[in-house]
Short mmCIF file of C-alpha atoms in Angstrom, two decimals:
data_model
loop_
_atom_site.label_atom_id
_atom_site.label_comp_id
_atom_site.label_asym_id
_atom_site.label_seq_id
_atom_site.Cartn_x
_atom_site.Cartn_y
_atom_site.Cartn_z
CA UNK I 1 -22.33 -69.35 -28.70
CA UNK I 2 -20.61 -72.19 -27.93
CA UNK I 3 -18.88 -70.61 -24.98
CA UNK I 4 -22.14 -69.56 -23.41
CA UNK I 5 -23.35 -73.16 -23.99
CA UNK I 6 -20.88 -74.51 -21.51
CA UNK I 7 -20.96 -71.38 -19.13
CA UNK I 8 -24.67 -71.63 -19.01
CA UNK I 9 -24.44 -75.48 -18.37
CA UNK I 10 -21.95 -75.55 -15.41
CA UNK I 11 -24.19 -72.64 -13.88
CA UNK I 12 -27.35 -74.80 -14.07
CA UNK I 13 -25.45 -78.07 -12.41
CA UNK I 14 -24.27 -75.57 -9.70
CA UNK I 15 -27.81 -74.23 -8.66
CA UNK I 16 -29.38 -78.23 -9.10
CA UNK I 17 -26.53 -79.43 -6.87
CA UNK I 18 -28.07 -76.94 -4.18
CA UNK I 19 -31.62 -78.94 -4.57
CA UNK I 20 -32.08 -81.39 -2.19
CA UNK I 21 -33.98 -83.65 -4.66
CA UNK I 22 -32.23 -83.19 -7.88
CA UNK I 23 -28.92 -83.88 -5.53
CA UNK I 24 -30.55 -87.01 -4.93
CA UNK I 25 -31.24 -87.77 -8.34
CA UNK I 26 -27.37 -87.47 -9.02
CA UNK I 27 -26.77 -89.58 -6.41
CA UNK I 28 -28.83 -92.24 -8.06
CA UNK I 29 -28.18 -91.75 -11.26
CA UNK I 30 -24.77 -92.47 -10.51
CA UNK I 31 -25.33 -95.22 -9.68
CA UNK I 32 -27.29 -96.49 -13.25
CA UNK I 33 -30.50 -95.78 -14.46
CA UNK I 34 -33.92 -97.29 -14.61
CA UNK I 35 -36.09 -94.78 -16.07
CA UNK I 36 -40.63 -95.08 -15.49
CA UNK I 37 -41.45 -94.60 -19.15
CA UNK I 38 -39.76 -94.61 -22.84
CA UNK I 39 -41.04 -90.94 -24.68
CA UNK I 40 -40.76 -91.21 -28.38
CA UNK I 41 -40.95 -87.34 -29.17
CA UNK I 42 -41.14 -85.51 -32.51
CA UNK I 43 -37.84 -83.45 -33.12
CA UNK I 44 -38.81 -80.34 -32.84
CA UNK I 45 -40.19 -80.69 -29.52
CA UNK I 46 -38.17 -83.13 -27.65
CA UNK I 47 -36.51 -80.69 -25.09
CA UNK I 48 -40.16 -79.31 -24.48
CA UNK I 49 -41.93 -82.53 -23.82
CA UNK I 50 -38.96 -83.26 -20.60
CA UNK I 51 -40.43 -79.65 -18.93
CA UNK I 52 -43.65 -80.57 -20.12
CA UNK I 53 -44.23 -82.94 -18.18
CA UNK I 54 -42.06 -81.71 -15.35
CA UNK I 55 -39.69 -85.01 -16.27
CA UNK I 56 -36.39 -85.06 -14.13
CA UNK I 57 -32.88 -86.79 -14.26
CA UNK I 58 -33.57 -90.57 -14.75
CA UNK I 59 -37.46 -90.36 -15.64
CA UNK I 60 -37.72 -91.01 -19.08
CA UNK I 61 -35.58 -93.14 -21.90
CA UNK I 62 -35.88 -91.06 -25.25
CA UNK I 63 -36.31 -92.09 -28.87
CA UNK I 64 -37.21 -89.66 -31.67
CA UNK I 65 -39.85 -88.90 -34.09
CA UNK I 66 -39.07 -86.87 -36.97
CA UNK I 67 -41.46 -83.78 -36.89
CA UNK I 68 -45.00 -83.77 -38.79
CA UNK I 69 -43.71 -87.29 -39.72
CA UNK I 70 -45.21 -91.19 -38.64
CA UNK I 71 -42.99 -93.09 -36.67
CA UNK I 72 -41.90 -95.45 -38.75
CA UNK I 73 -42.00 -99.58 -38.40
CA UNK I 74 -39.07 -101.25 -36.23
CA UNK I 75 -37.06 -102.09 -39.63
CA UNK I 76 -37.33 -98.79 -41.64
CA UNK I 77 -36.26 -97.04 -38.08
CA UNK I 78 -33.39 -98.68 -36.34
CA UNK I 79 -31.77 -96.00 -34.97
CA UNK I 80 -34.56 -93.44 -34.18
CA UNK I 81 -37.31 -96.08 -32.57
CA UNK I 82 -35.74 -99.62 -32.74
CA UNK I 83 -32.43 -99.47 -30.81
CA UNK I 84 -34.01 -97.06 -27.86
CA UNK I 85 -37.31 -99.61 -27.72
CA UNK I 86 -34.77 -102.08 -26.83
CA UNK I 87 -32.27 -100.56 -24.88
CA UNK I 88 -35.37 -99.94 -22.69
CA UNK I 89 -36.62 -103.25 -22.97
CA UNK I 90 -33.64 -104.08 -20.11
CA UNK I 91 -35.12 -101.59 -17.59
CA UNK I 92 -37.11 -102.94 -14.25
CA UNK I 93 -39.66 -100.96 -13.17
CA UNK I 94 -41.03 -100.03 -16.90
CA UNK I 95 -44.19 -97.99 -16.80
CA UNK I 96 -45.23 -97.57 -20.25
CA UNK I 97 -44.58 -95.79 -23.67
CA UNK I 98 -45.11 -92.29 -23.81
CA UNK I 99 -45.98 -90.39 -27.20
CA UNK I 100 -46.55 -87.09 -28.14
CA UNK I 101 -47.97 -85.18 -31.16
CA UNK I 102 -48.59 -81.56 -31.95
CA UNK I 103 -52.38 -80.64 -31.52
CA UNK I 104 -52.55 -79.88 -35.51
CA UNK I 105 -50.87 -83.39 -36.61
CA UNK I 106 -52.88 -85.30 -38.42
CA UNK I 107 -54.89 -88.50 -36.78
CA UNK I 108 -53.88 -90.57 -39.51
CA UNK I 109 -50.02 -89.51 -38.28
CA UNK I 110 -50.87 -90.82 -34.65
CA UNK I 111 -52.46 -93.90 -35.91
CA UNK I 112 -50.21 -95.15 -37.82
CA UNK I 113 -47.19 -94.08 -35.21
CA UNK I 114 -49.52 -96.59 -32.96
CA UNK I 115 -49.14 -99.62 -35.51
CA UNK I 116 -45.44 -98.86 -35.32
CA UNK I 117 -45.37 -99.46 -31.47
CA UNK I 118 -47.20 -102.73 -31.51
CA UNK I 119 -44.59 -103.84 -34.33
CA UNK I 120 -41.93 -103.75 -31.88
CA UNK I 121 -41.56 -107.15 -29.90
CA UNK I 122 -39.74 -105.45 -26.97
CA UNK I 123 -42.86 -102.93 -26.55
CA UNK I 124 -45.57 -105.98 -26.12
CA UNK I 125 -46.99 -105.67 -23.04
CA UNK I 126 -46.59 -101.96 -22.42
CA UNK I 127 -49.03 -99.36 -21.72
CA UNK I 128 -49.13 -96.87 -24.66
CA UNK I 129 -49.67 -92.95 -23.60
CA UNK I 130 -50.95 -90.59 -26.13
CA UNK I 131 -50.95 -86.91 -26.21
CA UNK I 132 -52.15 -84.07 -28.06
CA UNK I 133 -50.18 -80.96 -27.12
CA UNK I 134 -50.35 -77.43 -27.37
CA UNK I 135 -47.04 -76.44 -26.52
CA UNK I 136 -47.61 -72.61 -26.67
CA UNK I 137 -50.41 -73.03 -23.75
CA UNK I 138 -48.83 -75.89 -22.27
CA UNK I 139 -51.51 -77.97 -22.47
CA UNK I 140 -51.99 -81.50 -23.47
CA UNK I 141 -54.89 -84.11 -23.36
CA UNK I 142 -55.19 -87.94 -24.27
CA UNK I 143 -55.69 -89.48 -27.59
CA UNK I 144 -57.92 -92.31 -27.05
CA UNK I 145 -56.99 -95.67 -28.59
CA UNK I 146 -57.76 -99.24 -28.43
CA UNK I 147 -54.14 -100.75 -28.08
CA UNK I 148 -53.49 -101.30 -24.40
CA UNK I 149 -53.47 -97.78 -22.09
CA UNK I 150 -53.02 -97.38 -18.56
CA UNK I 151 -55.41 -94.42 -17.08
CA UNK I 152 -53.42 -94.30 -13.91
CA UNK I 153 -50.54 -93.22 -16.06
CA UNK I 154 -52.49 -90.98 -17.81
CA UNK I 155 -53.82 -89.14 -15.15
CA UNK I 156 -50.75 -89.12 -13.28
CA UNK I 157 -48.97 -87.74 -16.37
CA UNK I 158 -51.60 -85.07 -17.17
CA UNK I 159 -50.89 -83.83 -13.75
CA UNK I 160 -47.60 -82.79 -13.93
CA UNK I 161 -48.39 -80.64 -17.00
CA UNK I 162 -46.59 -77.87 -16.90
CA UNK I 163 -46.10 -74.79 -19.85
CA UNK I 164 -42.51 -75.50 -21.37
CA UNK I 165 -39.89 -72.83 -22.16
CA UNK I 166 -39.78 -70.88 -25.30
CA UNK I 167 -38.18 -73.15 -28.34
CA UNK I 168 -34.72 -72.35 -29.80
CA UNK I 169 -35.74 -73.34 -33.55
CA UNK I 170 -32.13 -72.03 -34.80
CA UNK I 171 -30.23 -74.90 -32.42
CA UNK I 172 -30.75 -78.82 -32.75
CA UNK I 173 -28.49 -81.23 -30.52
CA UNK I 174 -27.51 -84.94 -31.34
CA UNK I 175 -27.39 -86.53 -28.11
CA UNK I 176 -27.80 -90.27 -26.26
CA UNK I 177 -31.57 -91.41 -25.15
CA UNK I 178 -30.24 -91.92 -21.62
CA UNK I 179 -32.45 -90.58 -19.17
CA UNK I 180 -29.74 -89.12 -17.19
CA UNK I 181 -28.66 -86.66 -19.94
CA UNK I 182 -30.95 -83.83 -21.16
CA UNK I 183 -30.09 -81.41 -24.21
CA UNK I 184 -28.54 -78.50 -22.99
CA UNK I 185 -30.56 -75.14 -22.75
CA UNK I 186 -29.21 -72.48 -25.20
CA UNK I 187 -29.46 -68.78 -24.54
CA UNK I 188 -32.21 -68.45 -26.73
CA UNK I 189 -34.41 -71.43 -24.86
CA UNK I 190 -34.71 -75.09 -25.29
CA UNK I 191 -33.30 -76.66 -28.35
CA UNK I 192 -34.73 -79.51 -31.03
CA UNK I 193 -33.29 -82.59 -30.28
CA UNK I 194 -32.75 -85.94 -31.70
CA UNK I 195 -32.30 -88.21 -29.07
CA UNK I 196 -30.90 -91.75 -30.11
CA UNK I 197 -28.71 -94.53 -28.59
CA UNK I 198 -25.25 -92.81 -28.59
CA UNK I 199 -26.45 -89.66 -30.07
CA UNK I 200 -25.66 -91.71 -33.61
CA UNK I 201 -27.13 -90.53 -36.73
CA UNK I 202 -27.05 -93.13 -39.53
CA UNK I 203 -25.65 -91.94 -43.29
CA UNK I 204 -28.22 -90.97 -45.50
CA UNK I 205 -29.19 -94.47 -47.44
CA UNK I 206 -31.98 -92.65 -50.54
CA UNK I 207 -34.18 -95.47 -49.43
CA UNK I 208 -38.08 -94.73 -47.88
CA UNK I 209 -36.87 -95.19 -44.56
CA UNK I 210 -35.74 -93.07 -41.00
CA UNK I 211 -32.92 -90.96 -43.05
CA UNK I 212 -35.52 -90.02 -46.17
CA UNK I 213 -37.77 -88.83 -42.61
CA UNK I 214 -34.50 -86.67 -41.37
CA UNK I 215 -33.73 -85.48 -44.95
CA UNK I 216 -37.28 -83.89 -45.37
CA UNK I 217 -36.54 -82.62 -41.87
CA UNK I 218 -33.38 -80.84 -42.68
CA UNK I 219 -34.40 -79.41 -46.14
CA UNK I 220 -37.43 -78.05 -44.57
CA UNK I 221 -35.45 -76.75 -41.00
CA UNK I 222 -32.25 -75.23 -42.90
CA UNK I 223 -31.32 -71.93 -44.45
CA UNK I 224 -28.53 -70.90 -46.47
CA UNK I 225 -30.00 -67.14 -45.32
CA UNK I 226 -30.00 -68.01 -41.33
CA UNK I 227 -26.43 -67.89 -40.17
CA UNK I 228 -27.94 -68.70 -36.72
CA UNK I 229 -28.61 -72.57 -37.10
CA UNK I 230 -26.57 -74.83 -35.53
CA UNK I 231 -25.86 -78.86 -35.00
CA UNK I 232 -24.63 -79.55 -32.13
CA UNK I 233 -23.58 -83.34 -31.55
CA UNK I 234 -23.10 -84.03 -27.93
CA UNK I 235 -21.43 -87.30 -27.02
CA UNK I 236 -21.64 -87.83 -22.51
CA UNK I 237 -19.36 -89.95 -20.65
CA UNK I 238 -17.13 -89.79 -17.27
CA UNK I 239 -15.50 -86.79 -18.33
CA UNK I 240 -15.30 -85.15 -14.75
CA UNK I 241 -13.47 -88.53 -13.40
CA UNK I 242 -16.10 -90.24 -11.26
CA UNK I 243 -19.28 -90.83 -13.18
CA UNK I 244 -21.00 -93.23 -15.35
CA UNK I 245 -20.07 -94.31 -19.25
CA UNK I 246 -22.40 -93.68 -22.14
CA UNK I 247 -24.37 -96.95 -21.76
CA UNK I 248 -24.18 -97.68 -25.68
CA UNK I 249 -20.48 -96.94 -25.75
CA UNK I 250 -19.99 -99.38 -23.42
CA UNK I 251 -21.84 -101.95 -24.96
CA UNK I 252 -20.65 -101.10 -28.15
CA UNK I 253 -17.18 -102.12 -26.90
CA UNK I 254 -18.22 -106.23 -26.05
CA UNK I 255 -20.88 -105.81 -29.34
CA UNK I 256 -21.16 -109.86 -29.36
CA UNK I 257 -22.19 -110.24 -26.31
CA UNK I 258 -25.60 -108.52 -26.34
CA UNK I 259 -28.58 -111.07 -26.37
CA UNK I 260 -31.23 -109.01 -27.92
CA UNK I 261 -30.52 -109.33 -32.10
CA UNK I 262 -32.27 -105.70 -32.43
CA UNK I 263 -30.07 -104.18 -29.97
CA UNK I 264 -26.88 -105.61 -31.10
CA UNK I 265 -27.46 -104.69 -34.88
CA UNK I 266 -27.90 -100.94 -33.86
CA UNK I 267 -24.59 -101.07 -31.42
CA UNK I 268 -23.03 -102.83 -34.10
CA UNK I 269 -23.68 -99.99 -36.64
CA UNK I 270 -22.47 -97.68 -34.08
CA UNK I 271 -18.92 -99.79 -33.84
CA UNK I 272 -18.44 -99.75 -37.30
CA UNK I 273 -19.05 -96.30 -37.74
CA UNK I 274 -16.79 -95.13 -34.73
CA UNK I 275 -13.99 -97.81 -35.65
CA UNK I 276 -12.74 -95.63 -39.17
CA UNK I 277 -12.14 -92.90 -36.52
CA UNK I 278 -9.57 -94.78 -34.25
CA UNK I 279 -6.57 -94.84 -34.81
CA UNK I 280 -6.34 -98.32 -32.40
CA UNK I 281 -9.64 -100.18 -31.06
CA UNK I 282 -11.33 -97.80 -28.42
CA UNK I 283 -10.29 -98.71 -24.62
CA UNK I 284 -12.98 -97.00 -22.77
CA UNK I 285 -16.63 -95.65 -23.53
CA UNK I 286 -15.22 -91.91 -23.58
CA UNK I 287 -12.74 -93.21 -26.64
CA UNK I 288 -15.82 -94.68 -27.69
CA UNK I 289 -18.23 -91.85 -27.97
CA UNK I 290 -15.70 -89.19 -29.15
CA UNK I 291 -15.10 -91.13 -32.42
CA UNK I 292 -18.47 -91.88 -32.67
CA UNK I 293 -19.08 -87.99 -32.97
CA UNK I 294 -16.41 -87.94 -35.55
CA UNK I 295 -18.58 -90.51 -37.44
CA UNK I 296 -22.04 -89.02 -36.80
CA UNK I 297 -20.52 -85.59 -37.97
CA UNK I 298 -19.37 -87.13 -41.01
CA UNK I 299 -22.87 -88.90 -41.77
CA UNK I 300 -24.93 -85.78 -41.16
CA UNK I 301 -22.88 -84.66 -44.25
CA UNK I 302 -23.94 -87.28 -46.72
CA UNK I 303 -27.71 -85.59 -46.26
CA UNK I 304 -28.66 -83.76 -49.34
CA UNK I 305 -30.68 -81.55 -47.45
CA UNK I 306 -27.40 -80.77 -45.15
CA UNK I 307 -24.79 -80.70 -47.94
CA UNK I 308 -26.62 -78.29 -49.52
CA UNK I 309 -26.05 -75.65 -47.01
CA UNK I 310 -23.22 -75.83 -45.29
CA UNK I 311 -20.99 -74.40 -47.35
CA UNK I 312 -23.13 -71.01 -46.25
CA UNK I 313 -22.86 -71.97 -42.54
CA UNK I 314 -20.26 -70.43 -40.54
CA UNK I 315 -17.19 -72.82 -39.14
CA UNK I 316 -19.03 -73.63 -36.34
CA UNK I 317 -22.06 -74.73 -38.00
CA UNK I 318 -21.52 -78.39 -36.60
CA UNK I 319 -20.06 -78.76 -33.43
CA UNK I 320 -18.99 -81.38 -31.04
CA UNK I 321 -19.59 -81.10 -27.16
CA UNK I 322 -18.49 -83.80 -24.58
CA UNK I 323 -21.51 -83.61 -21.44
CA UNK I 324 -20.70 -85.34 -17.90
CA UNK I 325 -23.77 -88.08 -17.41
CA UNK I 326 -24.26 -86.87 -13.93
CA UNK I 327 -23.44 -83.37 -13.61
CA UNK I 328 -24.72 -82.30 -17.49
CA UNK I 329 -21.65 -80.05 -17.70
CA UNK I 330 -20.47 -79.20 -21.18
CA UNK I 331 -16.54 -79.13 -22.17
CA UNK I 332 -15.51 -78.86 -25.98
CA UNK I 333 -13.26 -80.37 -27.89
CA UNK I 334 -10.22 -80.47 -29.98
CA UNK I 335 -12.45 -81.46 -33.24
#
């Protein structure tokens, strides 16, 4: 599979090269990023919601909701909500905060993902864009709330609306919220994602926080009986000589010298779990993110829910990928 991952991948970047405006996109996004809107997405549907609404390179920051979950206050979700809230905070021409839920997810789920938004002080201010989605029909329409909304947005938004491809359900990827990078399409369709600052998944703490969220998530997602599932942990970089760092590995290099306290305490926790992994301090971003991989592969393993199964899995059952930030082309490793 893996294989076809990166043959499929460095097809796709041919064929966008030859558009016009996705060439221009590259061009741009080479240059940095400044996406319109954060999207907070649930898991299972991350990938979906960037065809959904017809998002390109550089559109949309990600952050991640875990599936049939709330998203979960500032402090209980660092990594998944916290750290990309802020990240995005830095970004100029910010047009609001984009959320989606599945059209059978409770009200009480979207409400109280709501109260989460307004908890965050780098989200004050922003426009926040509900939708109820029916990914099978590819249709989605506004949830209605009282906490700041912007119907231009909206309508603009609903516009685009477009039916996504079919879901892989057997493939989920770890990778960065950048807006450059997307998950990579698998042969069976688009994958579940978890999109976070670095790709970084935290160790599993026991407590009632983000990681008790992803727990529940992987005991109800994996199978000892499916030999199909895979975890793919993509780390991006320059890794085709001429491009743009991760933006997180990069900052996580210079960690004291970030302003905003949330932001540095999530690139912190990134350093410290990349640093057991070097065998001298990381030089460059792409040092950076490849023993950050190491780490995250090592912290998806302290999940019960994970540990449980992958003694069943075949070899490849969690895999690291290394994706260029402009061109999205895939090259493995030596891991």
């Amino acid at each position: 599979m893996i294989n076809k991952l990166v043959e499929m991948a460095e097809k796709l970047s041919e064929a966008r090269k030859k558009d016009p405006e996705f060439s221009s996109r590259m061009d741009e996004a080479a240059q940095g990023q400044a996406p319109r809107f954060l999207m907070i997405s649930p898991i299972k549907r991350s990938s979906q919601d960037l065809q959904l609404f017809n998002m390109k390179m550089g559109d949309v920051f990600h952050g991640t909701r875990v599936s049939n979950e709330p998203l979960l206050s500032p402090s209980q979700a660092p990594i998944l909500f916290a750290g990309p809230a802020s990240y995005n905070h830095e970004f100029p021409e910010k047009r609001g905060v984009i959320l989606t839920f599945e059209q059978d997810e409770p009200e009480g789920i979207i409400k109280e993902s709501l109260e989460s938004v307004t908890l965050h002080p780098d989200l004050h201010g922003l426009p926040v864009i509900v939708f109820r989605v029916d990914y099978e029909q590819g249709r989605a329409r506004i949830f209605a709330h009282g906490m700041g909304r912007n119907y231009e947005s909206e309508n603009w938004l609903l516009s685009r609306v477009q039916r996504p491809d079919e879901l892989d359900t057997d493939t989920l990827v770890l990778i960065c919220s950048d807006s450059r990078v997307h998950p990579p399409i698998t042969p069976k369709g688009l994958p579940m994602a978890i999109q976070t600052l670095g790709g970084y998944l935290p160790k599993y703490t026991g407590f009632d926080d983000e990681t008790l969220q992803l727990d529940n998530f992987f005991e109800n997602w994996l199978s000892k009986e499916n030999d199909s599932q895979h975890i793919l942990i993509v780390a991006h970089g320059n890794f085709e000589g001429e491009g743009p760092s991760c933006g997180a590995g990069t900052a996580s290099l210079n960690s004291d010298t970030i302003p905003n306290e949330i932001l540095r305490s999530v690139i912190v926790q990134l350093e410290n779990a990349a640093r057991p992994f070097e065998s001298e301090p990381a030089r460059t971003a792409e040092d950076r993110v490849k023993s950050l991989s190491s780490a995250i592969r090592k912290n998806l393993l302290t999940y019960p829910a994970v540990k449980a199964v992958v003694d069943s899995k075949i070899p490849d059952f969690i895999k690291i990928l290394l994706m260029d930030t402009i061109s999205n082309v895939l090259s493995t490793t030596d891991d």
